PDB file of C-alpha atoms in Angstrom:
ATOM      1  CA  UNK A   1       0.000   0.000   0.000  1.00  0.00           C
ATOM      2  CA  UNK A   2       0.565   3.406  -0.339  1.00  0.00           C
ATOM      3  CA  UNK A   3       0.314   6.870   1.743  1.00  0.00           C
ATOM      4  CA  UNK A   4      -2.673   7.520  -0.858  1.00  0.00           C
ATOM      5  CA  UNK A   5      -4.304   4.182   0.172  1.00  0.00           C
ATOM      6  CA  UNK A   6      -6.870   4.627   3.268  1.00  0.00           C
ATOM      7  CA  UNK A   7      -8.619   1.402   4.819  1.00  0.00           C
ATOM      8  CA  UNK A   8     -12.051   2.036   6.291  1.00  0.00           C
ATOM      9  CA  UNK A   9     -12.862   0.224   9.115  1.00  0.00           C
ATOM     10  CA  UNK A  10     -16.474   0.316   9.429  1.00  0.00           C
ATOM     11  CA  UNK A  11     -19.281  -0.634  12.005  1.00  0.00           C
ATOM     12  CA  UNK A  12     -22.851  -1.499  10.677  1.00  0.00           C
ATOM     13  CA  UNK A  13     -24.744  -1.475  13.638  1.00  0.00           C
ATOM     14  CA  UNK A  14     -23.376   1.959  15.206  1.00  0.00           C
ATOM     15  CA  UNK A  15     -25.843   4.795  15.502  1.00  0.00           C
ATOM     16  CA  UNK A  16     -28.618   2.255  15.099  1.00  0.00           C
ATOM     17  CA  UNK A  17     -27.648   1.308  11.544  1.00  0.00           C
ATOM     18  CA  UNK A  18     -26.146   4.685  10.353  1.00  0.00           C
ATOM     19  CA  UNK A  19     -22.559   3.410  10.648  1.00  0.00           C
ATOM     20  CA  UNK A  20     -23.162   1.317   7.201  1.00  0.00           C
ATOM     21  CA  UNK A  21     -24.723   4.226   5.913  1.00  0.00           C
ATOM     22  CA  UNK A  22     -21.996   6.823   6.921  1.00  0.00           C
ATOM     23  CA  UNK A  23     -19.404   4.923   4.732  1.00  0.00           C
ATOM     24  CA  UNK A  24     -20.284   5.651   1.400  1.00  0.00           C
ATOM     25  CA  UNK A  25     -20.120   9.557   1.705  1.00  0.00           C
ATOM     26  CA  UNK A  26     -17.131   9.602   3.726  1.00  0.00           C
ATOM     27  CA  UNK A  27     -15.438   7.287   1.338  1.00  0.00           C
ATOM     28  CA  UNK A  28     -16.683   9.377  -1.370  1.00  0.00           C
ATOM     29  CA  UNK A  29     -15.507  12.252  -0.018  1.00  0.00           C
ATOM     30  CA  UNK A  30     -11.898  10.616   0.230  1.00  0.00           C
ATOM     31  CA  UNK A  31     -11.924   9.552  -3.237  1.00  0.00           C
ATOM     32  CA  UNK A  32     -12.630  13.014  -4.216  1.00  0.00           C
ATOM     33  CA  UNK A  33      -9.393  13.983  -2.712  1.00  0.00           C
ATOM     34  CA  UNK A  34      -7.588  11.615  -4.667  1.00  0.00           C
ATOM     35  CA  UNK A  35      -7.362   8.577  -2.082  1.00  0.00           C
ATOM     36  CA  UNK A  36      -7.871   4.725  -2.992  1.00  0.00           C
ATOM     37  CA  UNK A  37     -10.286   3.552  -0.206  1.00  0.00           C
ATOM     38  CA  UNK A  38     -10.849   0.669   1.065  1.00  0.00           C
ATOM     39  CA  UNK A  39     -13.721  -0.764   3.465  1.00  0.00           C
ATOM     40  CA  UNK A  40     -13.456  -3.618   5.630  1.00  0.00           C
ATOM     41  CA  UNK A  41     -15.896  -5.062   8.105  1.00  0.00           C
ATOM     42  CA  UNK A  42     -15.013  -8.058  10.569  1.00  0.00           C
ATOM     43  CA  UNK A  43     -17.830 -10.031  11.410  1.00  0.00           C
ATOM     44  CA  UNK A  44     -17.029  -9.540  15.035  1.00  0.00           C
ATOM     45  CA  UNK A  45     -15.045  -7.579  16.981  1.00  0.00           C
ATOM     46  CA  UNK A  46     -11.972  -9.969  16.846  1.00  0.00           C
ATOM     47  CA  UNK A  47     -12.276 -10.176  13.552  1.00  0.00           C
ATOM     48  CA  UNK A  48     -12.650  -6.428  12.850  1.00  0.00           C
ATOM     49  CA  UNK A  49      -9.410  -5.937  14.911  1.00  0.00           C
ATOM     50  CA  UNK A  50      -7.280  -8.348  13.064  1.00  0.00           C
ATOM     51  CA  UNK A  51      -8.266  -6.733   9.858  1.00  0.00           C
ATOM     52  CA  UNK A  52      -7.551  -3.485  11.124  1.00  0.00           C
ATOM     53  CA  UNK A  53      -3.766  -4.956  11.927  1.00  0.00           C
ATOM     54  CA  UNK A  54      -3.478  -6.208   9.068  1.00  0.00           C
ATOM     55  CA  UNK A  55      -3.978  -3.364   7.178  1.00  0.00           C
ATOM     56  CA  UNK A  56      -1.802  -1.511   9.409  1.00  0.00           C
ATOM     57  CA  UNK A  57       0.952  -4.116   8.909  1.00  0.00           C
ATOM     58  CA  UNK A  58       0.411  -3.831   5.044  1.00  0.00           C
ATOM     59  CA  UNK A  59       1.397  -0.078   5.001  1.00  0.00           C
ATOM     60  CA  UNK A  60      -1.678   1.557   4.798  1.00  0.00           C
ATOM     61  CA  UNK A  61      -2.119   5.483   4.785  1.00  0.00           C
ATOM     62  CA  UNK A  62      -4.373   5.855   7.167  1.00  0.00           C
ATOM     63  CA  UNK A  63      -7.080   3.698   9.345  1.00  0.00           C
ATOM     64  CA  UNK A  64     -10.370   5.590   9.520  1.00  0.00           C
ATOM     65  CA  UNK A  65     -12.731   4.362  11.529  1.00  0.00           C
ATOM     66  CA  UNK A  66     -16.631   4.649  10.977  1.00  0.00           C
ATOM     67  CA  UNK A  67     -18.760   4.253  14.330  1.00  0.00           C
ATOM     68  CA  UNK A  68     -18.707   5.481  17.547  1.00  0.00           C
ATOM     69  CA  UNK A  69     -16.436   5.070  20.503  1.00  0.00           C
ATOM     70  CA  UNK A  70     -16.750   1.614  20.844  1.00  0.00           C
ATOM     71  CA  UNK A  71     -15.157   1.390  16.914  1.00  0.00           C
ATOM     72  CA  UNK A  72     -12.345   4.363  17.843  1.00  0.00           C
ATOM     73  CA  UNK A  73     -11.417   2.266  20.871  1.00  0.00           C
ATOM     74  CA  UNK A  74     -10.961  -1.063  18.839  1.00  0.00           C
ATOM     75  CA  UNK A  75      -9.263   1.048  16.036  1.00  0.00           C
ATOM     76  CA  UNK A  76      -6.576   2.536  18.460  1.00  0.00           C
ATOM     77  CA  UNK A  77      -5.502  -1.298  19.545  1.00  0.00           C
ATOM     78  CA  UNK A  78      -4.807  -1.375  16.286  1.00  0.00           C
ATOM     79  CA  UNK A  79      -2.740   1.923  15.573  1.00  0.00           C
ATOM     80  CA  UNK A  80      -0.951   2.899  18.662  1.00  0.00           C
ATOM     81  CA  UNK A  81       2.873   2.842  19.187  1.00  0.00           C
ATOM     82  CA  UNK A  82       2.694   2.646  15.260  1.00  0.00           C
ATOM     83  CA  UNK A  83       3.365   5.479  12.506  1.00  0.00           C
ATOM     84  CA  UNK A  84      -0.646   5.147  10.939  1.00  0.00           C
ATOM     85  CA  UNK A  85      -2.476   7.706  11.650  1.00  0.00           C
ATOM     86  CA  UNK A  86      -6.236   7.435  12.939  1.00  0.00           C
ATOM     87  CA  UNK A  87      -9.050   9.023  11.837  1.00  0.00           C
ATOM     88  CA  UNK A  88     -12.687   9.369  12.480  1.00  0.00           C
ATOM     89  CA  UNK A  89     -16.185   9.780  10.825  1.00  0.00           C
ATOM     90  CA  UNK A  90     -18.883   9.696  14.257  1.00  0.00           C
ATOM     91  CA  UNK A  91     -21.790   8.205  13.719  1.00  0.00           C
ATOM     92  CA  UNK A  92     -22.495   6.563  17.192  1.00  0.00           C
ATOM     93  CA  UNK A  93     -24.459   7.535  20.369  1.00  0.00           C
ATOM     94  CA  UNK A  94     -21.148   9.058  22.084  1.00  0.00           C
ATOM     95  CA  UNK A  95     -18.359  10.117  19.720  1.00  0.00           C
ATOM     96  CA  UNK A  96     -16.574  11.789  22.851  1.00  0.00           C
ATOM     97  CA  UNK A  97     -13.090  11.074  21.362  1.00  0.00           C
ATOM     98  CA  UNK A  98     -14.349  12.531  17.674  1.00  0.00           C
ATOM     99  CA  UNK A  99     -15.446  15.660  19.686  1.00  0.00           C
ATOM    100  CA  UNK A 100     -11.539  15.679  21.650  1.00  0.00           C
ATOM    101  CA  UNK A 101     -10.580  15.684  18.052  1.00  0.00           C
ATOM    102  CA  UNK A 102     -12.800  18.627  16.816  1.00  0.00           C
ATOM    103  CA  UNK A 103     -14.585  16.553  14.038  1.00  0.00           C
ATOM    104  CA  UNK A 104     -17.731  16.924  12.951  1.00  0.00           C
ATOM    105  CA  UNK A 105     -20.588  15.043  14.428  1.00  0.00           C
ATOM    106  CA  UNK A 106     -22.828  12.800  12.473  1.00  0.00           C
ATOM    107  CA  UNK A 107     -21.539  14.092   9.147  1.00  0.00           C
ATOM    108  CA  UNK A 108     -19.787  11.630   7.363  1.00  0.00           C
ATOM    109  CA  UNK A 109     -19.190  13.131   4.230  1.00  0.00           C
ATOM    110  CA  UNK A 110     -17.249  16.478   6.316  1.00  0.00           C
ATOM    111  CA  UNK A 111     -15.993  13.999   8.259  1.00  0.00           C
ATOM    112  CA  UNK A 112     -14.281  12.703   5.349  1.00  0.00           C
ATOM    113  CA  UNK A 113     -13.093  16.124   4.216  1.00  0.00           C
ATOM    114  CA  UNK A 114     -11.844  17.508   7.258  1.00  0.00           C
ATOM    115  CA  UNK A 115      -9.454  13.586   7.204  1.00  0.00           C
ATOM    116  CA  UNK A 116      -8.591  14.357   3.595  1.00  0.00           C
ATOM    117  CA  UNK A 117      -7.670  17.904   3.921  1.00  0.00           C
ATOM    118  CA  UNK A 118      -5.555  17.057   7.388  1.00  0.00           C
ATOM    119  CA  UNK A 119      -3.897  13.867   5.411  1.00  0.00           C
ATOM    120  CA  UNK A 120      -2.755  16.142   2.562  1.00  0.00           C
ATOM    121  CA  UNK A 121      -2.019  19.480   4.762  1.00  0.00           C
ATOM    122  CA  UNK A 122      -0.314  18.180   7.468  1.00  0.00           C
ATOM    123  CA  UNK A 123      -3.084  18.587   9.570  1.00  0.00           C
ATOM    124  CA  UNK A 124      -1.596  14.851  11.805  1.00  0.00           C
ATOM    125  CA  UNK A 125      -0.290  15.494  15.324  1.00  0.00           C
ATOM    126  CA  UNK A 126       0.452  13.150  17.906  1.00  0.00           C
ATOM    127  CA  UNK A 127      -1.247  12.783  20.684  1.00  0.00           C
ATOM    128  CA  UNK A 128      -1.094  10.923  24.232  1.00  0.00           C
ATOM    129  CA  UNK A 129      -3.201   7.615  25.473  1.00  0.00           C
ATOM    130  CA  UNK A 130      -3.831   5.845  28.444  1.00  0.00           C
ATOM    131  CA  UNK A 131      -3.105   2.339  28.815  1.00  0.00           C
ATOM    132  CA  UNK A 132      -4.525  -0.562  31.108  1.00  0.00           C
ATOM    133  CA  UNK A 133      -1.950  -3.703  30.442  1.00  0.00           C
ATOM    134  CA  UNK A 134      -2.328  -3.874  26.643  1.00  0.00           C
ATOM    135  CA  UNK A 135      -5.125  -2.077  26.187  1.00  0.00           C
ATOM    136  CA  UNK A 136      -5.175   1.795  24.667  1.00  0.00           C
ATOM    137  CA  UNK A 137      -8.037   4.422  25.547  1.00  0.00           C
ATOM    138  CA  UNK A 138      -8.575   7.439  24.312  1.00  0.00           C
ATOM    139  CA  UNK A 139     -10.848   9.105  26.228  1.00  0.00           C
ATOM    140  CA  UNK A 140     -11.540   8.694  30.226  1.00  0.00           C
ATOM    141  CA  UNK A 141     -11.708   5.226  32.346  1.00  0.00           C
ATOM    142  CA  UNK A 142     -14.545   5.118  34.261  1.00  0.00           C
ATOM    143  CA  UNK A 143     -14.989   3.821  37.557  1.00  0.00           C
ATOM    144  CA  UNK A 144     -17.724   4.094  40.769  1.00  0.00           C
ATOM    145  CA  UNK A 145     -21.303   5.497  40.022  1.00  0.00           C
ATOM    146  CA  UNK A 146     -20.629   6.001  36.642  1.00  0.00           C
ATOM    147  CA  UNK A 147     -19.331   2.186  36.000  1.00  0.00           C
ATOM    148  CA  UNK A 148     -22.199   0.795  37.951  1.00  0.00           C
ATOM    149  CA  UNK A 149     -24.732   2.487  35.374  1.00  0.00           C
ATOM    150  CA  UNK A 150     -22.681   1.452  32.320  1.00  0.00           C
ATOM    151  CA  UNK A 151     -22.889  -2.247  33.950  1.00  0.00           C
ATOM    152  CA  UNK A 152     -26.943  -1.758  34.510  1.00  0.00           C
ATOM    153  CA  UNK A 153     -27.475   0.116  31.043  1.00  0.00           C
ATOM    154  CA  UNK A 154     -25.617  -2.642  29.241  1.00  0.00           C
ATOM    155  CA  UNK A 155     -27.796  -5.082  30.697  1.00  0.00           C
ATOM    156  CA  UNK A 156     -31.136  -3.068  29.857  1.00  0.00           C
ATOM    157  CA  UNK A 157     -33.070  -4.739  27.390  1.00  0.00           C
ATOM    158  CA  UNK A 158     -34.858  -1.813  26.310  1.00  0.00           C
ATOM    159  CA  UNK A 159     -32.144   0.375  24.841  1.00  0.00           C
ATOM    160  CA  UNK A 160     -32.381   3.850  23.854  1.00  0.00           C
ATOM    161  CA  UNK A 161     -29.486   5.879  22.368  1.00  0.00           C
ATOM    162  CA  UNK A 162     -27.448   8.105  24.210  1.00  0.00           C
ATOM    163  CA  UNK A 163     -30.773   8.130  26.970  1.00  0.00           C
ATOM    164  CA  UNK A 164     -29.634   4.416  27.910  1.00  0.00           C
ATOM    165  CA  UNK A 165     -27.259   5.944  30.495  1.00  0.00           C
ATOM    166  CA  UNK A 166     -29.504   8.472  31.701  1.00  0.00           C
ATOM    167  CA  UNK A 167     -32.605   5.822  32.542  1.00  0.00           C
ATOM    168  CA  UNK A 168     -29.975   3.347  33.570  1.00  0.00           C
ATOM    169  CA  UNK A 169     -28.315   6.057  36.191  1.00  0.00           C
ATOM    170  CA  UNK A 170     -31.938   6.751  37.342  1.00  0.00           C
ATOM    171  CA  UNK A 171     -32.540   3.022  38.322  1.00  0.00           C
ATOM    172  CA  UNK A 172     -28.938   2.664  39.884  1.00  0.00           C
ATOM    173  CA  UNK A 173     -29.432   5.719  42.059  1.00  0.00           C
ATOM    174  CA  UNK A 174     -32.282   3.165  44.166  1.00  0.00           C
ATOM    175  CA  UNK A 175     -29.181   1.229  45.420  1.00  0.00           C
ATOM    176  CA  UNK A 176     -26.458   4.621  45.413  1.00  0.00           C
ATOM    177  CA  UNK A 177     -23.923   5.001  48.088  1.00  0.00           C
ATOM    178  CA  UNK A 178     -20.201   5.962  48.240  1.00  0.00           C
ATOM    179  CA  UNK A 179     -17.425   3.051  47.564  1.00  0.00           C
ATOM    180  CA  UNK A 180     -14.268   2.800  49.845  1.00  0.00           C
ATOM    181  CA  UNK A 181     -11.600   3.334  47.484  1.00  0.00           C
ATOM    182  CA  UNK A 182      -7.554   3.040  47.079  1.00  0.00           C
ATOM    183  CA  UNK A 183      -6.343   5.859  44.797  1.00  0.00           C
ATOM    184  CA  UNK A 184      -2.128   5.903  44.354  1.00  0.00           C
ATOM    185  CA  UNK A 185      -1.099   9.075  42.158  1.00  0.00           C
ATOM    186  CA  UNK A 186       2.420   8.365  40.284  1.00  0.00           C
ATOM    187  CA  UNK A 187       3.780   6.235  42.833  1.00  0.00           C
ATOM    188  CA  UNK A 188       2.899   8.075  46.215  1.00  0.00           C
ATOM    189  CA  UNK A 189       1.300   7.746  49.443  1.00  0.00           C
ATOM    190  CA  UNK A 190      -1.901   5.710  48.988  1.00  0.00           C
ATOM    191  CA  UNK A 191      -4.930   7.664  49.812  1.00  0.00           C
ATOM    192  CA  UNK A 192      -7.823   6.093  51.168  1.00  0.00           C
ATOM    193  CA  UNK A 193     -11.099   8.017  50.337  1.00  0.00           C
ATOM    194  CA  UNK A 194     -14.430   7.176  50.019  1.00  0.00           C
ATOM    195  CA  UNK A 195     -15.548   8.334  46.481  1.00  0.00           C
ATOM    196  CA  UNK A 196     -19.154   8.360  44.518  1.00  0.00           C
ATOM    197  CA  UNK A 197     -16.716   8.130  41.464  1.00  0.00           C
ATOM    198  CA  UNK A 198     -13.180   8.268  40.267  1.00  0.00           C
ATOM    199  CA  UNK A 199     -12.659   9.035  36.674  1.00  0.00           C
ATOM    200  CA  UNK A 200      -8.914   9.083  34.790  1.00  0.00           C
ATOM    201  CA  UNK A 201      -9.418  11.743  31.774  1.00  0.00           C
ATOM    202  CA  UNK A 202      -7.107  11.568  29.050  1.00  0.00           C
ATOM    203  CA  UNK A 203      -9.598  13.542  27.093  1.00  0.00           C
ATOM    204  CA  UNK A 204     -12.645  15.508  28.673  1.00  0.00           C
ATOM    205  CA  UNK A 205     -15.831  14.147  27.914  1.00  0.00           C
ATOM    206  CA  UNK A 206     -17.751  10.525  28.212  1.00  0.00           C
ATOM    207  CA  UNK A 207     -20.989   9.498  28.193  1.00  0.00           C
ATOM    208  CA  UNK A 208     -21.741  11.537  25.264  1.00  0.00           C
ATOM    209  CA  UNK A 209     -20.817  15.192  26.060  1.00  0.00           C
ATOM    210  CA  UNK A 210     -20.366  14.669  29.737  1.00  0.00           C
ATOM    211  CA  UNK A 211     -17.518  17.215  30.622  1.00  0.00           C
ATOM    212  CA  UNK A 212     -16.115  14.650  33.718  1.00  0.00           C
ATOM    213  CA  UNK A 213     -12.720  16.025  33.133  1.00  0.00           C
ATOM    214  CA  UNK A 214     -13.233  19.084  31.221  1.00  0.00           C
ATOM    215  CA  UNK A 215      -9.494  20.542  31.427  1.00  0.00           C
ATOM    216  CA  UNK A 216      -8.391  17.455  29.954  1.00  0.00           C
ATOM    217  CA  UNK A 217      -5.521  17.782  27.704  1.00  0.00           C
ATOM    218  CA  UNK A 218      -4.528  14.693  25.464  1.00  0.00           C
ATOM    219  CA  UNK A 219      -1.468  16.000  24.483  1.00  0.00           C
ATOM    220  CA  UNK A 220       0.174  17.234  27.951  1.00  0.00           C
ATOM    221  CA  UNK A 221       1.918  13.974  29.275  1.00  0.00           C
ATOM    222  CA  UNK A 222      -0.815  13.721  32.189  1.00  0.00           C
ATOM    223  CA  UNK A 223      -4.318  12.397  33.295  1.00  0.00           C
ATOM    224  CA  UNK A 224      -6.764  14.408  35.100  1.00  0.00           C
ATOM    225  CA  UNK A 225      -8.177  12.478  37.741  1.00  0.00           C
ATOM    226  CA  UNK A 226     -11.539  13.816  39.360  1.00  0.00           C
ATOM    227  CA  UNK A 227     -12.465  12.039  42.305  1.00  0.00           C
ATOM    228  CA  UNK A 228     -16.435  12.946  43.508  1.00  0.00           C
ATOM    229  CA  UNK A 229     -16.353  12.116  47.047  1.00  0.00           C
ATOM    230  CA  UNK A 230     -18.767  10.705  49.177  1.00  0.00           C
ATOM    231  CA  UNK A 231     -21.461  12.485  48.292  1.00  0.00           C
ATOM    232  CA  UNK A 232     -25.241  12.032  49.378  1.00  0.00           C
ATOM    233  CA  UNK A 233     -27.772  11.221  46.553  1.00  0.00           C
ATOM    234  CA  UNK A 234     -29.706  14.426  46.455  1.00  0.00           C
ATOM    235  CA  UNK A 235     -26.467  16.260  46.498  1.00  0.00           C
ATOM    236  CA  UNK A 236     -25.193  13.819  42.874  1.00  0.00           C
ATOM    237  CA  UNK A 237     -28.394  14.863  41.781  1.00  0.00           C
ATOM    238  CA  UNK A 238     -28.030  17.976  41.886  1.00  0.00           C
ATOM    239  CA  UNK A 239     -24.565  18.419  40.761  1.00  0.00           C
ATOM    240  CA  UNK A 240     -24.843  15.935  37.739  1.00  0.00           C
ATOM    241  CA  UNK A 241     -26.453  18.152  35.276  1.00  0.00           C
ATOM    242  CA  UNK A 242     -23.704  20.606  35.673  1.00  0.00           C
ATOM    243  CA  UNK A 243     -21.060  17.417  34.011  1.00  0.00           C
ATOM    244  CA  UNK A 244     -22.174  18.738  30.550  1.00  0.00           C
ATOM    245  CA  UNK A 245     -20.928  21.971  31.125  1.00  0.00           C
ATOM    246  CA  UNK A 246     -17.702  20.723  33.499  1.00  0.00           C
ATOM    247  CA  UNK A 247     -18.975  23.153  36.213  1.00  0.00           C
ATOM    248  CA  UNK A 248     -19.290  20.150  38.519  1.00  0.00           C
ATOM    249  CA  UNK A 249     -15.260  20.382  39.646  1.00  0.00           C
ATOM    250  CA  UNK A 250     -16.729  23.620  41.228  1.00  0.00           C
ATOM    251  CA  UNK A 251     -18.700  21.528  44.607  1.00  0.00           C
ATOM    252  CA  UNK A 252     -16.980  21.010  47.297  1.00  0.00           C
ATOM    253  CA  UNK A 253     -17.199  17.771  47.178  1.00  0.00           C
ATOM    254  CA  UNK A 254     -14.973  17.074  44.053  1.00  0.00           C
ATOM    255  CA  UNK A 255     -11.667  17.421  43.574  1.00  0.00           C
ATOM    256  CA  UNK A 256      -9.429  17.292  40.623  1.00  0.00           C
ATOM    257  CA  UNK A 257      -5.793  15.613  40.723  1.00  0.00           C
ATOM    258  CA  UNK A 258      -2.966  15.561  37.514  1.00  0.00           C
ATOM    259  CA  UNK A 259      -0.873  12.530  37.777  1.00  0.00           C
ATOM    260  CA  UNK A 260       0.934  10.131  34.825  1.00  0.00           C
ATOM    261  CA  UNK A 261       0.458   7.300  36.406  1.00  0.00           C
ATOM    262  CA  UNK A 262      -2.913   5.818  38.857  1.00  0.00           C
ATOM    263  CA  UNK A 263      -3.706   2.850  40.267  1.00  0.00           C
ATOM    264  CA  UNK A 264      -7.130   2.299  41.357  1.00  0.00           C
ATOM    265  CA  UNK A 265      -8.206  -0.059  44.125  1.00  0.00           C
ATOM    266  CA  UNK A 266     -11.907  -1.082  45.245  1.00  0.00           C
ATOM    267  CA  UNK A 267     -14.251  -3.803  45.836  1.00  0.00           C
ATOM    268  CA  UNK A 268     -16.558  -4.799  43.182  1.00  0.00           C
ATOM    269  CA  UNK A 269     -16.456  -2.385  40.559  1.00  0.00           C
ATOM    270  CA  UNK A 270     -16.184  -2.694  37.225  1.00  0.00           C
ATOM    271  CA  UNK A 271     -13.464  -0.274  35.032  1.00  0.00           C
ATOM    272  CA  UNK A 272     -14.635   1.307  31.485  1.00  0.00           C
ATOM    273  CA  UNK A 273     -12.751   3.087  29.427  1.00  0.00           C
ATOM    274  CA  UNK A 274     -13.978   4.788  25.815  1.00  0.00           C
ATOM    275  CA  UNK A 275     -17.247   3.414  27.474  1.00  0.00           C
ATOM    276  CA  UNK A 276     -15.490  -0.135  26.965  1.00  0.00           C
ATOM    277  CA  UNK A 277     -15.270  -2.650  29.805  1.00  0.00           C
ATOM    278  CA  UNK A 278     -11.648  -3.556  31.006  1.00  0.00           C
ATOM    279  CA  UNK A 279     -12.351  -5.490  33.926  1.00  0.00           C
ATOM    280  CA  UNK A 280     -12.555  -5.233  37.904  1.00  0.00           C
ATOM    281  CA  UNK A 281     -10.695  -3.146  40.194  1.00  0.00           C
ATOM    282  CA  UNK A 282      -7.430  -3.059  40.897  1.00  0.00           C
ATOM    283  CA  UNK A 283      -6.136  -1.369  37.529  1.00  0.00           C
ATOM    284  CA  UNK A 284      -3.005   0.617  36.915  1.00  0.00           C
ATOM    285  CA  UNK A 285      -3.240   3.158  34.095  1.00  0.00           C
ATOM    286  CA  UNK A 286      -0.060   4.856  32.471  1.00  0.00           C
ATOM    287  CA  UNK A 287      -0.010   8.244  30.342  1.00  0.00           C
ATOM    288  CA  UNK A 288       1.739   7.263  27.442  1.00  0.00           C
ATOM    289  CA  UNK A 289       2.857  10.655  25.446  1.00  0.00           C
ATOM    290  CA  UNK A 290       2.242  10.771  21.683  1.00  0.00           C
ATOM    291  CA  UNK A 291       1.458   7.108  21.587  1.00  0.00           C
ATOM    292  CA  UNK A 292      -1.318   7.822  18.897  1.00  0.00           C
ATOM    293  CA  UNK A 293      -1.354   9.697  15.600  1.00  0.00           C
ATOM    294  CA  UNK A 294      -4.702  11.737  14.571  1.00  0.00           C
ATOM    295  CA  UNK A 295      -6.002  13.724  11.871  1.00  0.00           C
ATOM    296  CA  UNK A 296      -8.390  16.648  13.523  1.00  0.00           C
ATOM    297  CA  UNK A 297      -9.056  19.900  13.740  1.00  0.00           C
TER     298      UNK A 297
END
């Protein structure tokens, strides 16, 4: 392959179907930039990875990924620590690494232009990623609270969009209370706290807008680690609304840490990251600087 060669890695099913939809205009508007495109769906998400390596193995310009953050998270297994860069056309329920990015949102086709014109112009810049073991995210690891309603919404058989994790955070708050938790910041003193939440932002937003970690900076070297303490549940309820605006690190009650390196200790939760599952408590999560490269804004 060739610089001029982009693979699209495409997921049917995201955005309730529109993922198979969004690739034709994006790969049009690739083609009309002069790039040979082509699109490759893996029948699972195994598969999809493997061809995704492959391609990356072959030489391939670029790996653009068409779905949400489910697909960006599988698509940065397959790019980090290499020289391909990664881009995006958002068509999911989320998109919260797209938006970290600054590309457009459910628009395939500009999508597509915005990749071609940064491809051509020079518009790819590394950034940083956190890893878990061998896994990359993007975006923020989840953990408390905000893990317990990703476990209850992806067990909901009714789902609903991006309005799955607000109906599933409405039926977790019957059984809400504050987790004793172990929280070591780049090798220190370990600090027991008792936390509604503890969230490891690489980039600012989850959940589909939700500004956890809204000062965020993928490209500094360092997490942002906001920590809600142990807060009661009308007091959550009142200060989760203000997440999609980040005025939350404002209460009292939360406080915001910068670290490169956290390990994160407590009983019976469940860590997500890029709205992913990694597995239970403990976890240690690195900063890893310019491990990725991107085509945004």
């Amino acid at each position: 392959m060739t610089s001029d060669d982009i693979t699209l890695l495409v997921n049917p099913t995201a955005g309730r179907g529109r993922g198979a939809h969004a690739a034709h205009p994006a790969a049009s508007a690739l083609r009309a930039a002069g790039f040979t495109v082509r699109a490759v769906t893996g029948r699972d998400a195994d598969d999809a990875l493997a061809r995704a390596r492959a391609a990356v193995a072959d030489g391939t310009g670029a790996l653009v990924a068409v779905g949400g953050d489910g697909m960006a998270h599988l698509a940065l297994q397959a790019v980090a620590g290499t020289d391909t860069p990664l881009g995006l056309v958002p068509v999911g329920t989320g998109n919260d690494f797209a938006r970290a990015l600054g590309l457009p949102l459910r628009d395939p086709a500009g999508a597509g232009r915005v990749i071609a014109e940064g491809l051509k112009d020079g518009g790819v810049r590394d950034i940083d990623l956190g890893r878990v073991g061998e896994r990359w995210f993007g975006t923020v690891l989840a953990s408390g609270f905000d893990s317990r309603v990703n476990d209850r919404g992806n067990r909901m058989r009714l789902r609903a969009g991006r309005f799955t994790y607000d109906l599933a955070m409405i039926a977790e708050l019957a059984a809400f209370r504050p987790f004793p938790y172990r929280l070591t910041l780049d090798g220190g003193e370990v600090r027991e706290i008792e936390a509604t939440l503890v969230a490891v932002g690489n980039g600012p937003s989850y959940g589909g807008g939700m500004r956890i970690c809204p000062d965020a900076d993928p490209t500094d070297g360092l997490f942002d680690i906001t920590v809600v303490g142990d807060c009661t549940r009308r007091t959550l309820l009142r200060v989760f609304p203000t997440v999609y605006r980040g005025r939350h690190v404002d209460h009292p009650k939360v406080t915001v840490h910068r670290a490169a390196r956290v390990e994160l200790a407590a009983d019976r939760i469940t860590g997500y990251a890029d709205g992913e599952p990694l597995g239970p408590l403990p976890l240690s999560v690195r900063c890893v600087p310019g491990a990725v490269r991107v085509v945004g804004r």
